[in-house]
mmCIF file of N, CA and C in Angstrom:
data_model
loop_
_atom_site.group_PDB
_atom_site.id
_atom_site.type_symbol
_atom_site.label_atom_id
_atom_site.label_comp_id
_atom_site.label_asym_id
_atom_site.label_seq_id
_atom_site.Cartn_x
_atom_site.Cartn_y
_atom_site.Cartn_z
ATOM 1 N N VAL A 1 147.703 13.094 79.990
ATOM 2 C CA VAL A 1 148.536 12.195 80.763
ATOM 3 C C VAL A 1 149.762 12.642 81.172
ATOM 4 N N ASP A 2 150.660 12.955 82.207
ATOM 5 C CA ASP A 2 151.472 14.211 82.451
ATOM 6 C C ASP A 2 152.013 12.977 82.620
ATOM 7 N N GLU A 3 154.189 13.307 81.171
ATOM 8 C CA GLU A 3 155.306 12.600 81.148
ATOM 9 C C GLU A 3 156.294 12.686 82.795
ATOM 10 N N ARG A 4 155.561 13.790 83.291
ATOM 11 C CA ARG A 4 156.744 14.037 84.844
ATOM 12 C C ARG A 4 156.624 12.953 85.854
ATOM 13 N N LYS A 5 155.333 12.113 85.186
ATOM 14 C CA LYS A 5 154.462 11.765 86.918
ATOM 15 C C LYS A 5 156.265 10.543 86.661
ATOM 16 N N THR A 6 156.301 9.516 87.606
ATOM 17 C CA THR A 6 156.593 8.116 87.657
ATOM 18 C C THR A 6 156.405 7.215 88.460
ATOM 19 N N LYS A 7 156.511 6.119 88.183
ATOM 20 C CA LYS A 7 155.789 5.210 89.169
ATOM 21 C C LYS A 7 155.231 5.263 90.953
ATOM 22 N N PHE A 8 157.060 5.848 91.461
ATOM 23 C CA PHE A 8 156.443 5.992 92.034
ATOM 24 C C PHE A 8 156.060 7.314 93.058
ATOM 25 N N GLY A 9 155.796 8.505 92.341
ATOM 26 C CA GLY A 9 155.047 9.331 91.916
ATOM 27 C C GLY A 9 153.229 8.991 92.281
ATOM 28 N N ASN A 10 152.778 7.899 90.332
ATOM 29 C CA ASN A 10 151.124 7.629 91.529
ATOM 30 C C ASN A 10 150.992 6.815 92.172
ATOM 31 N N PHE A 11 152.458 6.126 92.876
ATOM 32 C CA PHE A 11 152.452 5.170 93.101
ATOM 33 C C PHE A 11 151.329 6.234 94.799
ATOM 34 N N ILE A 12 152.079 7.042 94.947
ATOM 35 C CA ILE A 12 151.860 7.801 96.246
ATOM 36 C C ILE A 12 150.872 8.798 96.260
ATOM 37 N N ARG A 13 150.993 9.289 95.205
ATOM 38 C CA ARG A 13 149.055 9.414 94.592
ATOM 39 C C ARG A 13 148.260 9.007 94.246
ATOM 40 N N LYS A 14 147.402 7.994 94.202
ATOM 41 C CA LYS A 14 146.979 7.151 94.061
ATOM 42 C C LYS A 14 146.522 6.701 95.630
ATOM 43 N N THR A 15 147.335 5.833 96.396
ATOM 44 C CA THR A 15 147.507 6.438 97.441
ATOM 45 C C THR A 15 146.826 7.110 98.832
ATOM 46 N N SER A 16 146.922 8.268 98.441
ATOM 47 C CA SER A 16 147.035 9.216 99.510
ATOM 48 C C SER A 16 148.209 9.308 100.401
ATOM 49 N N ILE A 17 149.340 8.910 100.169
ATOM 50 C CA ILE A 17 150.770 9.093 100.664
ATOM 51 C C ILE A 17 150.541 10.483 101.835
ATOM 52 N N ASP A 18 150.542 11.362 99.656
ATOM 53 C CA ASP A 18 151.059 12.832 100.065
ATOM 54 C C ASP A 18 150.200 14.135 100.464
ATOM 55 N N GLU A 19 149.340 12.935 101.150
ATOM 56 C CA GLU A 19 148.390 13.765 101.830
ATOM 57 C C GLU A 19 148.610 13.656 103.438
ATOM 58 N N LEU A 20 149.815 12.738 103.937
ATOM 59 C CA LEU A 20 149.394 12.431 105.583
ATOM 60 C C LEU A 20 150.776 14.179 105.905
ATOM 61 N N PRO A 21 151.969 14.697 105.490
ATOM 62 C CA PRO A 21 152.285 15.296 106.338
ATOM 63 C C PRO A 21 151.042 16.671 106.468
ATOM 64 N N GLN A 22 149.775 16.253 105.825
ATOM 65 C CA GLN A 22 148.935 17.370 106.228
ATOM 66 C C GLN A 22 149.036 17.245 108.139
ATOM 67 N N LEU A 23 149.220 16.575 108.131
ATOM 68 C CA LEU A 23 149.140 15.442 109.067
ATOM 69 C C LEU A 23 149.232 16.759 110.793
ATOM 70 N N PHE A 24 150.732 17.219 110.341
ATOM 71 C CA PHE A 24 150.952 18.230 110.538
ATOM 72 C C PHE A 24 150.630 20.141 111.672
ATOM 73 N N ASN A 25 149.727 19.783 109.978
ATOM 74 C CA ASN A 25 148.217 20.932 110.210
ATOM 75 C C ASN A 25 147.414 20.988 111.445
ATOM 76 N N VAL A 26 146.596 19.949 111.075
ATOM 77 C CA VAL A 26 146.525 18.317 112.023
ATOM 78 C C VAL A 26 147.224 19.526 113.907
ATOM 79 N N LEU A 27 147.200 18.634 114.283
ATOM 80 C CA LEU A 27 148.722 18.436 114.924
ATOM 81 C C LEU A 27 148.944 20.340 115.666
ATOM 82 N N GLY A 28 148.425 21.478 114.279
ATOM 83 C CA GLY A 28 148.736 23.053 115.109
ATOM 84 C C GLY A 28 147.257 23.697 115.012
ATOM 85 N N GLY A 29 146.254 22.495 114.774
ATOM 86 C CA GLY A 29 144.593 23.244 114.577
ATOM 87 C C GLY A 29 144.897 24.587 113.627
ATOM 88 N N SER A 30 145.621 23.869 112.852
ATOM 89 C CA SER A 30 144.896 24.705 111.496
ATOM 90 C C SER A 30 143.495 23.893 110.413
ATOM 91 N N MET A 31 144.266 22.407 110.845
ATOM 92 C CA MET A 31 142.864 21.460 109.904
ATOM 93 C C MET A 31 142.524 20.939 111.157
ATOM 94 N N SER A 32 141.764 20.555 110.830
ATOM 95 C CA SER A 32 140.145 19.073 111.417
ATOM 96 C C SER A 32 141.090 17.656 109.896
ATOM 97 N N LEU A 33 140.981 16.229 111.037
ATOM 98 C CA LEU A 33 141.579 15.333 109.764
ATOM 99 C C LEU A 33 140.104 15.222 109.242
ATOM 100 N N VAL A 34 138.521 15.719 109.502
ATOM 101 C CA VAL A 34 137.759 15.503 108.964
ATOM 102 C C VAL A 34 136.763 16.863 108.918
ATOM 103 N N GLY A 35 136.256 17.416 107.064
ATOM 104 C CA GLY A 35 135.852 18.244 106.927
ATOM 105 C C GLY A 35 135.266 18.856 105.478
ATOM 106 N N PRO A 36 135.786 19.827 105.249
ATOM 107 C CA PRO A 36 135.853 20.265 103.406
ATOM 108 C C PRO A 36 136.717 20.341 103.061
ATOM 109 N N ARG A 37 138.160 19.578 102.032
ATOM 110 C CA ARG A 37 138.823 19.955 101.327
ATOM 111 C C ARG A 37 139.810 20.837 100.675
ATOM 112 N N PRO A 38 140.092 22.101 101.412
ATOM 113 C CA PRO A 38 141.060 23.353 100.517
ATOM 114 C C PRO A 38 140.450 23.784 99.763
ATOM 115 N N GLU A 39 140.601 24.082 99.085
ATOM 116 C CA GLU A 39 140.820 25.004 97.739
ATOM 117 C C GLU A 39 142.013 24.910 97.561
ATOM 118 N N ILE A 40 142.579 25.548 96.902
ATOM 119 C CA ILE A 40 143.737 26.737 95.957
ATOM 120 C C ILE A 40 143.157 27.429 95.639
ATOM 121 N N PRO A 41 143.371 28.963 96.823
ATOM 122 C CA PRO A 41 143.093 30.098 95.896
ATOM 123 C C PRO A 41 142.351 30.926 94.636
ATOM 124 N N HIS A 42 143.288 30.025 93.785
ATOM 125 C CA HIS A 42 141.948 30.827 92.956
ATOM 126 C C HIS A 42 141.538 29.907 92.292
ATOM 127 N N PHE A 43 140.599 29.049 93.263
ATOM 128 C CA PHE A 43 140.095 28.420 92.407
ATOM 129 C C PHE A 43 139.089 28.879 93.376
ATOM 130 N N VAL A 44 138.705 29.407 94.365
ATOM 131 C CA VAL A 44 138.197 30.275 95.364
ATOM 132 C C VAL A 44 137.403 31.494 94.688
ATOM 133 N N GLU A 45 138.692 32.097 93.884
ATOM 134 C CA GLU A 45 137.878 33.405 94.326
ATOM 135 C C GLU A 45 137.022 32.568 91.819
ATOM 136 N N TYR A 46 137.990 32.091 91.722
ATOM 137 C CA TYR A 46 137.333 31.403 89.851
ATOM 138 C C TYR A 46 135.528 31.355 90.476
ATOM 139 N N PHE A 47 135.212 30.103 92.244
ATOM 140 C CA PHE A 47 134.128 29.722 91.916
ATOM 141 C C PHE A 47 133.210 30.168 92.368
ATOM 142 N N LYS A 48 133.620 30.840 93.059
ATOM 143 C CA LYS A 48 133.297 31.821 94.709
ATOM 144 C C LYS A 48 131.696 32.578 94.376
ATOM 145 N N ASP A 49 131.573 33.219 92.895
ATOM 146 C CA ASP A 49 130.933 33.681 92.294
ATOM 147 C C ASP A 49 130.443 32.620 91.824
ATOM 148 N N LYS A 50 130.063 32.445 91.119
ATOM 149 C CA LYS A 50 129.925 31.559 89.802
ATOM 150 C C LYS A 50 128.851 29.403 90.932
ATOM 151 N N ILE A 51 128.780 29.349 91.869
ATOM 152 C CA ILE A 51 128.140 28.238 92.805
ATOM 153 C C ILE A 51 128.096 28.578 93.656
ATOM 154 N N PRO A 52 126.666 28.919 93.977
ATOM 155 C CA PRO A 52 125.456 29.644 95.202
ATOM 156 C C PRO A 52 126.396 28.548 96.203
ATOM 157 N N LEU A 53 125.961 29.382 97.475
ATOM 158 C CA LEU A 53 126.953 28.172 98.539
ATOM 159 C C LEU A 53 128.512 28.103 99.004
ATOM 160 N N TYR A 54 128.958 28.494 98.328
ATOM 161 C CA TYR A 54 130.137 27.700 97.191
ATOM 162 C C TYR A 54 131.355 28.681 99.147
ATOM 163 N N MET A 55 131.010 29.535 98.817
ATOM 164 C CA MET A 55 131.780 30.549 100.707
ATOM 165 C C MET A 55 131.072 29.352 102.336
ATOM 166 N N VAL A 56 130.431 28.795 102.053
ATOM 167 C CA VAL A 56 130.013 28.599 102.717
ATOM 168 C C VAL A 56 131.746 27.078 103.977
ATOM 169 N N LYS A 57 131.065 26.856 102.946
ATOM 170 C CA LYS A 57 132.282 26.052 103.246
ATOM 171 C C LYS A 57 133.737 26.070 104.566
ATOM 172 N N HIS A 58 133.645 27.676 103.738
ATOM 173 C CA HIS A 58 135.088 27.959 104.108
ATOM 174 C C HIS A 58 134.768 28.862 105.812
ATOM 175 N N TYR A 59 133.398 28.666 106.647
ATOM 176 C CA TYR A 59 133.125 28.825 108.112
ATOM 177 C C TYR A 59 133.637 27.888 109.479
ATOM 178 N N VAL A 60 134.241 26.043 108.417
ATOM 179 C CA VAL A 60 134.577 25.423 109.225
ATOM 180 C C VAL A 60 135.994 25.547 108.535
ATOM 181 N N LYS A 61 136.460 24.718 109.582
ATOM 182 C CA LYS A 61 138.078 23.784 109.258
ATOM 183 C C LYS A 61 138.532 23.491 108.556
ATOM 184 N N PRO A 62 139.101 23.233 107.032
ATOM 185 C CA PRO A 62 139.179 22.395 106.523
ATOM 186 C C PRO A 62 139.113 20.864 107.198
ATOM 187 N N GLY A 63 138.917 19.935 105.579
ATOM 188 C CA GLY A 63 140.486 18.781 106.758
ATOM 189 C C GLY A 63 140.232 17.735 105.722
ATOM 190 N N ILE A 64 141.659 16.568 106.169
ATOM 191 C CA ILE A 64 142.025 15.903 106.101
ATOM 192 C C ILE A 64 140.951 14.828 104.339
ATOM 193 N N THR A 65 139.768 14.360 104.837
ATOM 194 C CA THR A 65 139.085 14.067 104.103
ATOM 195 C C THR A 65 137.506 14.363 104.635
ATOM 196 N N GLY A 66 137.341 14.015 103.421
ATOM 197 C CA GLY A 66 135.406 14.894 103.202
ATOM 198 C C GLY A 66 134.741 13.844 103.311
ATOM 199 N N LEU A 67 133.286 13.815 103.061
ATOM 200 C CA LEU A 67 132.112 13.701 102.733
ATOM 201 C C LEU A 67 132.636 12.835 100.725
ATOM 202 N N ALA A 68 132.753 14.392 100.702
ATOM 203 C CA ALA A 68 133.015 14.378 99.071
ATOM 204 C C ALA A 68 134.187 13.699 98.604
ATOM 205 N N GLN A 69 134.787 13.654 99.594
ATOM 206 C CA GLN A 69 136.251 12.299 98.791
ATOM 207 C C GLN A 69 135.590 10.886 98.523
ATOM 208 N N VAL A 70 135.458 10.421 100.304
ATOM 209 C CA VAL A 70 134.265 8.918 100.548
ATOM 210 C C VAL A 70 133.500 8.951 99.680
ATOM 211 N N ARG A 71 132.687 9.883 98.990
ATOM 212 C CA ARG A 71 132.092 9.696 97.663
ATOM 213 C C ARG A 71 132.864 9.464 96.815
ATOM 214 N N GLY A 72 133.412 9.663 96.239
ATOM 215 C CA GLY A 72 134.974 9.686 95.111
ATOM 216 C C GLY A 72 135.081 11.106 93.649
ATOM 217 N N LEU A 73 134.395 11.970 95.130
ATOM 218 C CA LEU A 73 134.176 13.204 94.521
ATOM 219 C C LEU A 73 136.034 14.100 94.688
ATOM 220 N N ARG A 74 136.581 13.411 93.447
ATOM 221 C CA ARG A 74 138.244 13.656 93.780
ATOM 222 C C ARG A 74 138.389 14.356 92.180
ATOM 223 N N GLY A 75 140.362 14.507 91.977
ATOM 224 C CA GLY A 75 140.416 14.939 90.611
ATOM 225 C C GLY A 75 139.426 15.590 89.799
ATOM 226 N N ASP A 76 138.804 15.020 88.306
ATOM 227 C CA ASP A 76 138.542 16.261 87.790
ATOM 228 C C ASP A 76 137.203 15.298 87.860
ATOM 229 N N THR A 77 136.780 15.983 88.592
ATOM 230 C CA THR A 77 135.076 15.392 89.068
ATOM 231 C C THR A 77 133.594 16.326 89.634
ATOM 232 N N SER A 78 132.660 17.264 89.019
ATOM 233 C CA SER A 78 131.870 17.828 89.314
ATOM 234 C C SER A 78 132.835 19.112 90.748
ATOM 235 N N ILE A 79 132.983 19.921 90.274
ATOM 236 C CA ILE A 79 133.661 20.559 91.540
ATOM 237 C C ILE A 79 131.555 20.673 92.830
ATOM 238 N N GLU A 80 130.774 21.636 91.135
ATOM 239 C CA GLU A 80 129.194 21.345 92.307
ATOM 240 C C GLU A 80 129.083 20.310 93.303
ATOM 241 N N GLU A 81 129.015 18.968 92.279
ATOM 242 C CA GLU A 81 128.981 18.261 93.265
ATOM 243 C C GLU A 81 130.225 18.153 95.301
ATOM 244 N N ARG A 82 130.730 18.301 94.186
ATOM 245 C CA ARG A 82 132.253 18.850 95.818
ATOM 246 C C ARG A 82 131.147 19.965 96.726
ATOM 247 N N ILE A 83 130.691 20.022 96.268
ATOM 248 C CA ILE A 83 130.521 22.259 97.450
ATOM 249 C C ILE A 83 129.040 21.471 97.541
ATOM 250 N N HIS A 84 128.439 20.643 97.394
ATOM 251 C CA HIS A 84 126.870 19.604 98.118
ATOM 252 C C HIS A 84 127.483 18.707 98.686
ATOM 253 N N ALA A 85 128.000 18.552 98.746
ATOM 254 C CA ALA A 85 128.775 17.021 99.637
ATOM 255 C C ALA A 85 129.024 18.266 100.988
ATOM 256 N N ASP A 86 129.965 18.490 100.838
ATOM 257 C CA ASP A 86 130.419 20.063 101.540
ATOM 258 C C ASP A 86 129.401 20.605 102.543
ATOM 259 N N ILE A 87 128.372 20.998 102.037
ATOM 260 C CA ILE A 87 127.393 21.540 102.272
ATOM 261 C C ILE A 87 126.227 21.180 102.883
ATOM 262 N N TYR A 88 126.091 19.345 102.110
ATOM 263 C CA TYR A 88 125.767 18.762 103.254
ATOM 264 C C TYR A 88 125.937 18.234 104.348
ATOM 265 N N TYR A 89 127.577 17.545 104.468
ATOM 266 C CA TYR A 89 128.460 17.954 105.630
ATOM 267 C C TYR A 89 128.488 18.714 106.711
ATOM 268 N N ILE A 90 128.665 19.901 106.826
ATOM 269 C CA ILE A 90 128.087 20.907 107.089
ATOM 270 C C ILE A 90 127.082 21.137 107.899
ATOM 271 N N GLU A 91 125.167 21.081 107.318
ATOM 272 C CA GLU A 91 124.359 20.812 108.783
ATOM 273 C C GLU A 91 124.455 19.867 108.753
ATOM 274 N N ASN A 92 125.265 19.022 108.624
ATOM 275 C CA ASN A 92 124.469 17.506 109.264
ATOM 276 C C ASN A 92 125.459 16.658 110.269
ATOM 277 N N TRP A 93 126.233 17.720 110.409
ATOM 278 C CA TRP A 93 127.122 17.468 110.844
ATOM 279 C C TRP A 93 127.173 16.417 112.102
ATOM 280 N N SER A 94 127.515 15.935 112.484
ATOM 281 C CA SER A 94 127.957 14.657 113.809
ATOM 282 C C SER A 94 129.139 13.568 113.914
ATOM 283 N N LEU A 95 128.634 13.595 115.946
ATOM 284 C CA LEU A 95 130.777 13.113 115.477
ATOM 285 C C LEU A 95 130.817 11.590 115.078
ATOM 286 N N LEU A 96 128.799 10.553 114.627
ATOM 287 C CA LEU A 96 129.020 10.125 113.896
ATOM 288 C C LEU A 96 129.414 9.403 112.573
ATOM 289 N N LEU A 97 129.546 11.047 112.099
ATOM 290 C CA LEU A 97 129.497 10.802 110.730
ATOM 291 C C LEU A 97 131.199 11.684 109.875
ATOM 292 N N ASP A 98 131.723 12.114 110.878
ATOM 293 C CA ASP A 98 132.712 12.106 111.605
ATOM 294 C C ASP A 98 133.595 10.542 111.317
ATOM 295 N N ILE A 99 133.103 10.301 112.536
ATOM 296 C CA ILE A 99 133.453 8.051 112.298
ATOM 297 C C ILE A 99 133.771 7.782 111.330
ATOM 298 N N THR A 100 132.393 7.468 110.730
ATOM 299 C CA THR A 100 132.168 7.295 109.379
ATOM 300 C C THR A 100 132.997 7.484 108.021
ATOM 301 N N ILE A 101 133.165 8.711 107.741
ATOM 302 C CA ILE A 101 134.450 9.323 106.786
ATOM 303 C C ILE A 101 135.527 8.613 107.113
ATOM 304 N N LEU A 102 136.086 8.853 108.243
ATOM 305 C CA LEU A 102 137.104 7.808 109.109
ATOM 306 C C LEU A 102 137.525 6.444 108.099
ATOM 307 N N ILE A 103 136.482 5.412 108.621
ATOM 308 C CA ILE A 103 136.603 4.543 108.346
ATOM 309 C C ILE A 103 136.332 4.167 106.744
ATOM 310 N N LYS A 104 136.150 5.109 105.889
ATOM 311 C CA LYS A 104 135.523 4.873 104.412
ATOM 312 C C LYS A 104 137.228 5.365 103.903
ATOM 313 N N THR A 105 137.327 6.655 104.961
ATOM 314 C CA THR A 105 138.662 7.151 103.887
ATOM 315 C C THR A 105 139.149 5.842 103.406
ATOM 316 N N PRO A 106 140.745 4.622 103.925
ATOM 317 C CA PRO A 106 140.883 4.215 103.397
ATOM 318 C C PRO A 106 140.681 3.548 102.129
ATOM 319 N N PHE A 107 139.634 2.814 101.930
ATOM 320 C CA PHE A 107 138.803 1.742 101.413
ATOM 321 C C PHE A 107 138.388 3.632 100.206
ATOM 322 N N ASN A 108 138.652 4.289 100.721
ATOM 323 C CA ASN A 108 138.093 5.009 98.834
ATOM 324 C C ASN A 108 140.122 5.467 98.601
ATOM 325 N N ALA A 109 140.829 5.522 98.688
ATOM 326 C CA ALA A 109 141.909 6.311 98.851
ATOM 327 C C ALA A 109 142.086 5.766 97.354
ATOM 328 N N ILE A 110 143.121 5.175 97.102
ATOM 329 C CA ILE A 110 142.663 4.491 95.411
ATOM 330 C C ILE A 110 141.770 4.506 95.274
ATOM 331 N N ASN A 111 141.193 5.770 94.317
ATOM 332 C CA ASN A 111 140.716 5.645 93.347
ATOM 333 C C ASN A 111 140.739 6.081 91.832
ATOM 334 N N LYS A 112 141.179 4.802 90.781
ATOM 335 C CA LYS A 112 141.587 4.958 89.566
ATOM 336 C C LYS A 112 140.666 5.271 88.937
ATOM 337 N N ASN A 113 139.869 6.721 89.064
ATOM 338 C CA ASN A 113 139.432 7.542 87.562
ATOM 339 C C ASN A 113 139.946 8.355 88.601
ATOM 340 N N GLU A 114 141.171 9.274 89.328
ATOM 341 C CA GLU A 114 140.868 10.496 89.234
ATOM 342 C C GLU A 114 141.537 10.930 88.006
ATOM 343 N N LYS A 115 141.992 12.309 87.585
ATOM 344 C CA LYS A 115 142.338 12.062 86.402
ATOM 345 C C LYS A 115 144.182 13.341 86.681
ATOM 346 N N TYR A 116 144.464 13.736 85.576
ATOM 347 C CA TYR A 116 146.113 14.462 85.832
ATOM 348 C C TYR A 116 145.003 15.766 85.586
ATOM 349 N N ILE A 117 145.059 17.077 85.762
ATOM 350 C CA ILE A 117 144.614 18.216 85.670
ATOM 351 C C ILE A 117 145.815 19.607 85.234
ATOM 352 N N SER A 118 145.282 19.464 83.522
ATOM 353 C CA SER A 118 147.081 19.596 83.361
ATOM 354 C C SER A 118 146.667 21.831 84.088
ATOM 355 N N PRO A 119 147.661 22.193 83.871
ATOM 356 C CA PRO A 119 148.410 24.236 84.297
ATOM 357 C C PRO A 119 147.018 24.848 83.643
ATOM 358 N N GLU A 120 146.880 24.621 82.613
ATOM 359 C CA GLU A 120 145.760 24.927 81.271
ATOM 360 C C GLU A 120 144.772 24.882 81.677
ATOM 361 N N ASP A 121 144.116 23.598 82.720
ATOM 362 C CA ASP A 121 142.403 23.645 82.383
ATOM 363 C C ASP A 121 141.878 24.328 83.891
ATOM 364 N N GLN A 122 142.924 24.633 84.984
ATOM 365 C CA GLN A 122 142.648 24.459 85.827
ATOM 366 C C GLN A 122 141.870 25.139 86.402
ATOM 367 N N GLY A 123 140.799 25.639 86.696
ATOM 368 C CA GLY A 123 139.774 26.335 86.953
ATOM 369 C C GLY A 123 138.673 26.635 86.319
ATOM 370 N N LYS A 124 139.127 25.555 85.157
ATOM 371 C CA LYS A 124 137.520 24.810 84.251
ATOM 372 C C LYS A 124 137.008 24.761 85.499
ATOM 373 N N SER A 125 135.576 24.536 85.191
ATOM 374 C CA SER A 125 135.288 22.401 85.837
ATOM 375 C C SER A 125 133.986 22.132 84.594
ATOM 376 N N SER A 126 134.346 21.635 84.979
ATOM 377 C CA SER A 126 133.762 20.059 84.191
ATOM 378 C C SER A 126 133.038 19.940 82.870
ATOM 379 N N GLU A 127 132.263 20.721 82.926
ATOM 380 C CA GLU A 127 130.620 20.722 82.635
ATOM 381 C C GLU A 127 130.906 22.428 81.647
ATOM 382 N N GLU A 128 132.975 22.934 82.092
ATOM 383 C CA GLU A 128 133.052 23.435 80.782
ATOM 384 C C GLU A 128 133.158 22.882 80.004
#
């Protein structure tokens, strides 16, 4: 548990309100509404040689939401499962898939299973 979190901070994180500023990135053209979620550069360096096809997700614009998120793969979940969802999304993209993800996103915004990852644990996969 992170003692630095306030009740308001927990609320905006659980409801994903803290993601709203990314709409400016969508309007500016550097992000999409739907697509693979961007990774912290440290994680890209860590996982690019460990997970087959990891770098494929970098050929499309990142999204505010994505297939992995609506499948509940947020927070401290398997990076491998997230990457497989991202690759599935890229290989099977359709307007209907994007619409489905956009409809499901608000219902999946509150994820009670999301865990805090301490700075010491960042860069470690959940299988370690």
